[in-house]
PDB file of C-alpha atoms and ligand atoms in Angstrom:
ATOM      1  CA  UNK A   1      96.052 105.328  47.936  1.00 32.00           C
ATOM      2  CA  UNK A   2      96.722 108.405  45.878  1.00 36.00           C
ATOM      3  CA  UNK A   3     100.253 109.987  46.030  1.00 33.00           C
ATOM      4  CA  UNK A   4     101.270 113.369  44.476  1.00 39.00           C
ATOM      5  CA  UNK A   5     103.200 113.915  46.703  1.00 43.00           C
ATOM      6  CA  UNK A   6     103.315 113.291  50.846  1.00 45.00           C
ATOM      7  CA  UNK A   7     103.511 116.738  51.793  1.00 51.00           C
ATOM      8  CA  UNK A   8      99.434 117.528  50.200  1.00 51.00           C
ATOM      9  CA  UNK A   9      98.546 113.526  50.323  1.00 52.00           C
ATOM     10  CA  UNK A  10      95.117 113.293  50.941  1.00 55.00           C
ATOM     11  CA  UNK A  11      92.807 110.016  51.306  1.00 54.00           C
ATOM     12  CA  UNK A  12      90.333 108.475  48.852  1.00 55.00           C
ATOM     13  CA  UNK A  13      86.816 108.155  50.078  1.00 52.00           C
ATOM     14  CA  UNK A  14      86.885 104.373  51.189  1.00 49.00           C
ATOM     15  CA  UNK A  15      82.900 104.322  51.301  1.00 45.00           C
ATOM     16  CA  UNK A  16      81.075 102.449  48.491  1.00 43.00           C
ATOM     17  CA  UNK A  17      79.272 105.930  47.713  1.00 46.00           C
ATOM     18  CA  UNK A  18      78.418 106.162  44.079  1.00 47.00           C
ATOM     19  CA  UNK A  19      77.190 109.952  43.307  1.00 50.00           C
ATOM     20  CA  UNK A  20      74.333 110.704  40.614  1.00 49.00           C
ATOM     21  CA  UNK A  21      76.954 112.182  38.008  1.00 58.00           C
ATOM     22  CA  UNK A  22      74.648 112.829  35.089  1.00 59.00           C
ATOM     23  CA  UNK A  23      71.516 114.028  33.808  1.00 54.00           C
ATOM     24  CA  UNK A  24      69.304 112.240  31.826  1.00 51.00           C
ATOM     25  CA  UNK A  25      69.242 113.603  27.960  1.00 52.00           C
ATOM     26  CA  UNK A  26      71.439 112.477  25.614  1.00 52.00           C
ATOM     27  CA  UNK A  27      75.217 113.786  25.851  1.00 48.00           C
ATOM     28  CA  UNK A  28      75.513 114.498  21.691  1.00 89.00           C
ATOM     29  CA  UNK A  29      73.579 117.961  21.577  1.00 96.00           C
ATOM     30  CA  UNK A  30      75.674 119.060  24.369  1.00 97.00           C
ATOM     31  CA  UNK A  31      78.488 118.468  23.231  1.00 97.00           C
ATOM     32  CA  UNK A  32      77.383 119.930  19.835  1.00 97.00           C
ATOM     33  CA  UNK A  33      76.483 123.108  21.596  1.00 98.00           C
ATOM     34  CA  UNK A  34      80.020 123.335  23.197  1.00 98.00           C
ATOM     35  CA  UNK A  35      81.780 122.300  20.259  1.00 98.00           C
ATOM     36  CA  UNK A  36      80.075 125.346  18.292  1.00 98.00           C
ATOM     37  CA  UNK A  37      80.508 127.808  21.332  1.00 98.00           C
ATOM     38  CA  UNK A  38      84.219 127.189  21.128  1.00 98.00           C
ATOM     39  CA  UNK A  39      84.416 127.517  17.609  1.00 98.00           C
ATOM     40  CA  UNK A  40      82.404 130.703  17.507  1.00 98.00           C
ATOM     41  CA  UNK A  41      84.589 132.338  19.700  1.00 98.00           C
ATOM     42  CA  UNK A  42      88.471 130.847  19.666  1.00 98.00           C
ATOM     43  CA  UNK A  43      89.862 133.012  17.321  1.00 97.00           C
ATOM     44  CA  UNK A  44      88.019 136.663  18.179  1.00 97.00           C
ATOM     45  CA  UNK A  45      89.363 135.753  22.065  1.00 97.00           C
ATOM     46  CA  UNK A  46      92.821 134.185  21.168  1.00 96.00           C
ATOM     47  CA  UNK A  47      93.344 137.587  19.239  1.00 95.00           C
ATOM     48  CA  UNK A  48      91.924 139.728  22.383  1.00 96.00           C
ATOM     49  CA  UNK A  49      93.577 137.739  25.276  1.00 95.00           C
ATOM     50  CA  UNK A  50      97.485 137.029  23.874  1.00 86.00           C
ATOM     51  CA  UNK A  51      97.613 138.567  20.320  1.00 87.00           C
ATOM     52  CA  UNK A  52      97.376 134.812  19.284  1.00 85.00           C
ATOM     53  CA  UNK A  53     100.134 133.637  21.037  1.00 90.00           C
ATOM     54  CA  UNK A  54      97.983 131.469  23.630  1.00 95.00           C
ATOM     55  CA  UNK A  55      95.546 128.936  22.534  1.00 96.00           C
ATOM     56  CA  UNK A  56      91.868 128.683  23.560  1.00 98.00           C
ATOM     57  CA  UNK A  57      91.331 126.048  26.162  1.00 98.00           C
ATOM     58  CA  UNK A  58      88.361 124.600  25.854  1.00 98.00           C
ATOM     59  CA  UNK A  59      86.948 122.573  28.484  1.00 98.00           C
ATOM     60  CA  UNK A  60      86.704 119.057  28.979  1.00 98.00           C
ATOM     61  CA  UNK A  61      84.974 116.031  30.411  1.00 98.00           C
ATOM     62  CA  UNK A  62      81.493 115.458  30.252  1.00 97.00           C
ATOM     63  CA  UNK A  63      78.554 117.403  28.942  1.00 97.00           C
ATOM     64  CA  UNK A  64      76.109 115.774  31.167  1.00 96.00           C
ATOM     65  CA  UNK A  65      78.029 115.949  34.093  1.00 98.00           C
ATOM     66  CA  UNK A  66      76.101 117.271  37.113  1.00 98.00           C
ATOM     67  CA  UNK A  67      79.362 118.611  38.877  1.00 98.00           C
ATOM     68  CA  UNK A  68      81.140 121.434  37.215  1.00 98.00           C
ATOM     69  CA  UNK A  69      84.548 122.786  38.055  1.00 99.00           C
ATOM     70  CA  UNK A  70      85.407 126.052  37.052  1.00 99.00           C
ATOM     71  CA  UNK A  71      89.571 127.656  37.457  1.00 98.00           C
ATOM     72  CA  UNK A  72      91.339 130.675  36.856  1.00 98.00           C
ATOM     73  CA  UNK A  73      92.774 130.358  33.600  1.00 98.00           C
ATOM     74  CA  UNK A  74      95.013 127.922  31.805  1.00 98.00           C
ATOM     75  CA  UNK A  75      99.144 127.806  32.666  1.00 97.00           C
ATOM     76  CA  UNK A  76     101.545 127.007  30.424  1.00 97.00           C
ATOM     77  CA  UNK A  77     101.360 123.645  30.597  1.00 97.00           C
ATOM     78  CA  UNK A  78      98.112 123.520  29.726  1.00 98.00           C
ATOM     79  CA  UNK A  79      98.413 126.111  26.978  1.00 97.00           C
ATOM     80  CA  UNK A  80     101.442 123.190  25.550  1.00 96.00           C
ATOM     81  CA  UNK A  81      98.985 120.163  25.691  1.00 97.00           C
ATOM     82  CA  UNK A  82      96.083 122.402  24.922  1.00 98.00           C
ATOM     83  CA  UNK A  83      93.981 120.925  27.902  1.00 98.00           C
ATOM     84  CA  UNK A  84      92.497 122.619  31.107  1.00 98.00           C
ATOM     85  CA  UNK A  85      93.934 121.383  34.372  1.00 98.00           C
ATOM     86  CA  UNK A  86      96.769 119.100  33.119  1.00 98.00           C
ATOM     87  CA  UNK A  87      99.821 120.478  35.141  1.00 97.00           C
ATOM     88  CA  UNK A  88     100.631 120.421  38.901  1.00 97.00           C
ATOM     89  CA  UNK A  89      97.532 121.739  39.661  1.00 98.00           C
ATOM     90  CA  UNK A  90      95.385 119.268  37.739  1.00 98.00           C
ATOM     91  CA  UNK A  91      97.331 116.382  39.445  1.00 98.00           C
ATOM     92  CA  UNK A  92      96.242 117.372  42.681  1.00 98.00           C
ATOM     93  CA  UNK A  93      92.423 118.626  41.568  1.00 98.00           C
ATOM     94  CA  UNK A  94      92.525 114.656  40.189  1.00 98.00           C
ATOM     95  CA  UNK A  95      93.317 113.368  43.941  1.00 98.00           C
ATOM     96  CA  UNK A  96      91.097 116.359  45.066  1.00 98.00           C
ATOM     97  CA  UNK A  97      87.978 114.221  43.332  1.00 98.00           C
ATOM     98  CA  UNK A  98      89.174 111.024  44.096  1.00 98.00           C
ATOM     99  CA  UNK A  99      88.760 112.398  47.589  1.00 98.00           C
ATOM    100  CA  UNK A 100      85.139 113.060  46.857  1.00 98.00           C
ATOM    101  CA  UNK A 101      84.509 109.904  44.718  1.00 97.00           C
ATOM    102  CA  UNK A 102      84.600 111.261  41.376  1.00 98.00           C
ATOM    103  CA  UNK A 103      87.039 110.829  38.565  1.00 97.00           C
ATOM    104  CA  UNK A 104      87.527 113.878  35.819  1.00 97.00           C
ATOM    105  CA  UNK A 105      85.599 112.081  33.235  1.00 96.00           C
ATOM    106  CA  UNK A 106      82.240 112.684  35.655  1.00 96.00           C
ATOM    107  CA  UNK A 107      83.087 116.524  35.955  1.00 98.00           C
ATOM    108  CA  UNK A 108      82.847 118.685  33.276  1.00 98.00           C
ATOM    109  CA  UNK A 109      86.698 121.535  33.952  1.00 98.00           C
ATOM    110  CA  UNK A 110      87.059 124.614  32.484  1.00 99.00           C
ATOM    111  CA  UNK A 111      88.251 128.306  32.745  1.00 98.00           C
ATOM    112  CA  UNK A 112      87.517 131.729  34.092  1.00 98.00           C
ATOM    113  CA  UNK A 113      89.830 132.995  31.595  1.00 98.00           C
ATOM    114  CA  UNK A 114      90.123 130.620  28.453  1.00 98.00           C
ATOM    115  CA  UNK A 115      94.309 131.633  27.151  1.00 97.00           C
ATOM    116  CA  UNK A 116      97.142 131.437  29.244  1.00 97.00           C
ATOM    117  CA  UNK A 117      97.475 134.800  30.815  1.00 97.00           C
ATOM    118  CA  UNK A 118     101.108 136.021  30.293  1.00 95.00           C
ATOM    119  CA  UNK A 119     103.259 138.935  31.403  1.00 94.00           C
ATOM    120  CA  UNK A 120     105.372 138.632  28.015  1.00 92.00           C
ATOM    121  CA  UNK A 121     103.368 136.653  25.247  1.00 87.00           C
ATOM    122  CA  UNK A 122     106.468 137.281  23.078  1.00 87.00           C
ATOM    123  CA  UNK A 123     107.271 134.623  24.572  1.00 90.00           C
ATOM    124  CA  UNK A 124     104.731 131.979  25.232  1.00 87.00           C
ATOM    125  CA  UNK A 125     107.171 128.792  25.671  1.00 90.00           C
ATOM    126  CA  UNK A 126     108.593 130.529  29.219  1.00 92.00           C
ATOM    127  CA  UNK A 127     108.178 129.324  32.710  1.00 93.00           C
ATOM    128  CA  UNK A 128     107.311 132.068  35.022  1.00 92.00           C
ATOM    129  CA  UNK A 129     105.919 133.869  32.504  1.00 94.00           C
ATOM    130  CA  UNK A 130     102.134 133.607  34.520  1.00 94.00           C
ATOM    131  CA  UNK A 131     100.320 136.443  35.459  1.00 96.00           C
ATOM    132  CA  UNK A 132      96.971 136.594  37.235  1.00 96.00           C
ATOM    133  CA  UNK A 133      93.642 137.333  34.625  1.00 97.00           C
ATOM    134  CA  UNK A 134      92.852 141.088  34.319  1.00 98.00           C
ATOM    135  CA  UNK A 135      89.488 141.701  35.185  1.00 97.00           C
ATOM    136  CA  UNK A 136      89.105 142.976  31.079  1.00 98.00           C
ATOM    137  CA  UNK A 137      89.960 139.628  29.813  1.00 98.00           C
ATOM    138  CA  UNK A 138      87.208 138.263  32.767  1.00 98.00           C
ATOM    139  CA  UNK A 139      84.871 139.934  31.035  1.00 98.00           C
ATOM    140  CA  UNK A 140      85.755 139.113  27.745  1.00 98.00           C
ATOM    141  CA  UNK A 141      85.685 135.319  28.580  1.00 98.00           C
ATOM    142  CA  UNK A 142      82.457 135.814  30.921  1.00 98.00           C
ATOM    143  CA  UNK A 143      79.747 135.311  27.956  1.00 98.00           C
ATOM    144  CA  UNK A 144      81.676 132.086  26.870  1.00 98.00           C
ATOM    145  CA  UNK A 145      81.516 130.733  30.439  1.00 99.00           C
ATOM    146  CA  UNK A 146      77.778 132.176  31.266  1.00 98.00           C
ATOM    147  CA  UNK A 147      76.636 129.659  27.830  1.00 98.00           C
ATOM    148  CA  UNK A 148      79.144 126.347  29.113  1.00 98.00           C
ATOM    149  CA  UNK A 149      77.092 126.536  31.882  1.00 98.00           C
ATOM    150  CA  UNK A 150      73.675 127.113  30.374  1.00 98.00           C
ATOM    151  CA  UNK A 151      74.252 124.414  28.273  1.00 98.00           C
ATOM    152  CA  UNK A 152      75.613 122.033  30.831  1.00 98.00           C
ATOM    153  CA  UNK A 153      73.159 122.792  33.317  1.00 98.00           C
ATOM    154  CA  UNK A 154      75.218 121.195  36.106  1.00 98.00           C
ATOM    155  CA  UNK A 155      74.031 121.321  39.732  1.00 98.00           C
ATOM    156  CA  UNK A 156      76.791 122.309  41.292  1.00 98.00           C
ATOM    157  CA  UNK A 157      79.672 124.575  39.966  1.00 99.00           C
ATOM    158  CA  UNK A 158      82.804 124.041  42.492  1.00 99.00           C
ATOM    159  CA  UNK A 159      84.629 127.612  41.661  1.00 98.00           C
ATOM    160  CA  UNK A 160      88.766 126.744  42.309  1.00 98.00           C
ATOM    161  CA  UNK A 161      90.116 129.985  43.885  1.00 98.00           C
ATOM    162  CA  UNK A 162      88.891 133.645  43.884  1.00 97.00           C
ATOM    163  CA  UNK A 163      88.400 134.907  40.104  1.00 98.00           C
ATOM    164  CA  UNK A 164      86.260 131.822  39.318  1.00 98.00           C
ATOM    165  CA  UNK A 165      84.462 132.286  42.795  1.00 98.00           C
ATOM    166  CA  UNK A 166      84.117 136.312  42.071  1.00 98.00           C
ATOM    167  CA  UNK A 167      83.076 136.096  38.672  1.00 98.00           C
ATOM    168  CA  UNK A 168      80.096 133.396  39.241  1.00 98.00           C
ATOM    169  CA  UNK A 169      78.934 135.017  42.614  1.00 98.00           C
ATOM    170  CA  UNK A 170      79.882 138.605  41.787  1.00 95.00           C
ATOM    171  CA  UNK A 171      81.134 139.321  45.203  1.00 92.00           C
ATOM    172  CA  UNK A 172      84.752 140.560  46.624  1.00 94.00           C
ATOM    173  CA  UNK A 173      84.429 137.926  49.388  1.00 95.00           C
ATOM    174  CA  UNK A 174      87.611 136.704  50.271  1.00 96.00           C
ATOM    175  CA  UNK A 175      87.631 132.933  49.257  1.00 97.00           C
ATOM    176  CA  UNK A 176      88.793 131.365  52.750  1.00 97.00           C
ATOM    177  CA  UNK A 177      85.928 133.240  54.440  1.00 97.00           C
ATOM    178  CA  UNK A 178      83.369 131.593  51.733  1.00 98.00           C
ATOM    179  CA  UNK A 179      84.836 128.791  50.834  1.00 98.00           C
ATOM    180  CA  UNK A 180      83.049 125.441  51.708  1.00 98.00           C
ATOM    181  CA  UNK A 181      79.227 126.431  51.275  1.00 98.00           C
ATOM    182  CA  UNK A 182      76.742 126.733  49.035  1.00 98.00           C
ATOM    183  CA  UNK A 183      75.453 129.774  47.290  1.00 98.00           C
ATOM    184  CA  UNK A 184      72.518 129.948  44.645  1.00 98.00           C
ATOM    185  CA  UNK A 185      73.711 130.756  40.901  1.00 98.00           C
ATOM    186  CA  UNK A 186      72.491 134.140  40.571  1.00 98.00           C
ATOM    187  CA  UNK A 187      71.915 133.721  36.865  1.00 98.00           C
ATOM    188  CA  UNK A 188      70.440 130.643  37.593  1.00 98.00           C
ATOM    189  CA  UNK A 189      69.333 129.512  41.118  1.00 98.00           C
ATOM    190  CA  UNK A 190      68.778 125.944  40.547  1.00 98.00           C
ATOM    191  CA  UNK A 191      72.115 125.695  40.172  1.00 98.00           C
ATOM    192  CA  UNK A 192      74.651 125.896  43.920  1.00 98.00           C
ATOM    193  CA  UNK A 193      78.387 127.163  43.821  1.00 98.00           C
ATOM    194  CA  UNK A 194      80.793 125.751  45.929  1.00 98.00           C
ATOM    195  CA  UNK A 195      83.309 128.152  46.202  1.00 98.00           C
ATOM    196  CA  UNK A 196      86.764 125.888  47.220  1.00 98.00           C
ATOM    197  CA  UNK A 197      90.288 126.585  47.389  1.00 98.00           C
ATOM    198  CA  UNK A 198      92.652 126.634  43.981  1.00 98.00           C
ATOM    199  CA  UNK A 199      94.512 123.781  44.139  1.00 98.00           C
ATOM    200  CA  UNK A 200      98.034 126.066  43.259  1.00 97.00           C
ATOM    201  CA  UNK A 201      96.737 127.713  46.351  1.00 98.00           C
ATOM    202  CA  UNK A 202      98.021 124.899  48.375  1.00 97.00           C
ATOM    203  CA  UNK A 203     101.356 124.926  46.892  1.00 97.00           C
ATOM    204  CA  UNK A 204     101.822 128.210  48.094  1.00 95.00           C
ATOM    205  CA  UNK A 205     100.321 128.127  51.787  1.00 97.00           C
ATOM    206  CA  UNK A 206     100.007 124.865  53.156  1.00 97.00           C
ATOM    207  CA  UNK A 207      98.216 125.660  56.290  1.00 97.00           C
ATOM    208  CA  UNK A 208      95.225 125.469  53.799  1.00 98.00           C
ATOM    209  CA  UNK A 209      95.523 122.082  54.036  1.00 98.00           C
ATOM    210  CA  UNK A 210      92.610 121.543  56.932  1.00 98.00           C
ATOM    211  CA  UNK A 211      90.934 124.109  55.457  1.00 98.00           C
ATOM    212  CA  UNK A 212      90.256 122.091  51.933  1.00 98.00           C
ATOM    213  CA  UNK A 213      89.537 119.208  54.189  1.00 98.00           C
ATOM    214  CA  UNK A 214      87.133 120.009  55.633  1.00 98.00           C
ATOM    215  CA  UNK A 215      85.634 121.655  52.474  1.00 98.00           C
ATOM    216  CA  UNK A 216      86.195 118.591  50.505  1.00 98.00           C
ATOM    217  CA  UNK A 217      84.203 116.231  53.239  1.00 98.00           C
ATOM    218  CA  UNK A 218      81.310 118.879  52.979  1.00 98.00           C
ATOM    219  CA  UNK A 219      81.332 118.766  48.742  1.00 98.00           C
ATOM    220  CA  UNK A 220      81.513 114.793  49.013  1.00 98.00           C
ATOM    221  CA  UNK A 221      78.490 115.221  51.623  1.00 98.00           C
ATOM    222  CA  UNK A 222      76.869 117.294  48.940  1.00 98.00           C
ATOM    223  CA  UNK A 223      77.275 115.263  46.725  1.00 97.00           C
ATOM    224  CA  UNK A 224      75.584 112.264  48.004  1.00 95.00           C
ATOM    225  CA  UNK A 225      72.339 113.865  48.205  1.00 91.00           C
ATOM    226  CA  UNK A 226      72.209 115.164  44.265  1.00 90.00           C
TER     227      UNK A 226
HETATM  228  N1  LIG B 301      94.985 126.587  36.885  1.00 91.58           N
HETATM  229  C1  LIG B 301      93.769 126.906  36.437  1.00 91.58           C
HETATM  230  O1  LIG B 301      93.064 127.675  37.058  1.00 91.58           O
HETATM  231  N2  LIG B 301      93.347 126.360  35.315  1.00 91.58           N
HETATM  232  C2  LIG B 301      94.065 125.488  34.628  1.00 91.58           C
HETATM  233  O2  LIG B 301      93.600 125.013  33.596  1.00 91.58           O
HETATM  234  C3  LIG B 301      95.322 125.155  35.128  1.00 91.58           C
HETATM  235  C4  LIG B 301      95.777 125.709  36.250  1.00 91.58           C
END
């Protein structure tokens, strides 16, 4: 069993289900591709998004995963470690796929937003220094996202909470009303969203509890069938 902590405890899929997690073609041009998408734009976005005071998350996991997960933007813990997902929130996204049967090295996790949106990025070391992603430095951090999927191809996206979910479906919809479906890419149709719940979201209003439940046993259903 999987404790972060009683109050969000959630259990592990005990089925024996073992989920198509990649695609066929070798991972190394992938990974190449990322590798020189991150590059290419760290420094121009760093600059644009925190004056240089944040760094550039990249994402992480694998290239040829078929399950992408897609979050707001990076907190300061992450912006420390220099890793997506790594604080309280990525503890409880890890039991979140556990749930589903997957571990973080079968998804490939990144951001909406790729620095550590702050209200003072004087001062970059602060807790409580978090602010929510403008919609400028969305769009600055769109392109980037748009080509880590293109050259993922994944065949699902799960977006975590309502800027991910906006951005990739370009819709105000408020995220508990579309949470826990499928929707068609519409850059790319092949490719589903599965708009779910930000895992901080729990922190703050635990009667979403049932709600991600019920979403997570539809994802692991989903998931069964790729
Ligand atoms: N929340 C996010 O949306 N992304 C992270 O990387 C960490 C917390």
């Amino acid at each position: 069993m999987i404790i972060l902590n009683e109050k969000y405890r959630l259990q592990p899929r005990q089925s024996s289900f073992s989920p198509v997690l990649t695609t066929e073609r070798s991972a190394a041009p992938k990974e190449r591709a990322l590798a020189d998408l991150y590059s290419a734009n760290e420094k121009r976005v760093r600059a644009a998004l925190s004056r240089g005071q944040a760094k550039f998350i990249r994402g992480e996991g694998s290239a040829e995963a078929a399950v992408m997960l897609i979050g707001e933007a990076p907190g300061l813990d992450e912006d420390r470690q220099g890793r997506p997902f790594i604080g309280r929130a990525g503890k409880l996204l890890n039991q979140w796929l556990a749930v589903v049967g997957l571990k973080r090295e079968d998804v490939y996790i990144t951001n909406t937003v790729k620095c550590h949106p702050m209200k003072n990025p004087k001062t970059p070391d602060a807790r409580g220094n978090d602010r929510p992603p403008t919609p400028e430095e969305i769009k600055i951090c769109w392109p980037i996202v748009k080509k880590e999927i293109e050259i993922i191809q994944p065949k699902i996206i799960v977006t975590l909470g309502s800027p991910a979910t906006r951005t990739l479906l370009n819709s105000r919809d408020p995220i508990t009303q579309i949470c826990g479906r499928m929707f068609p890419f519409p850059e790319n149709p092949a490719i589903q969203i599965f708009p779910l719940c930000h895992p901080a979201a729990l922190f703050h209003n635990p009667n979403l509890k049932k709600l991600i439940e019920r979403d997570l046993r539809t994802l692991a259903q989903a998931l069964q069938s790729l």
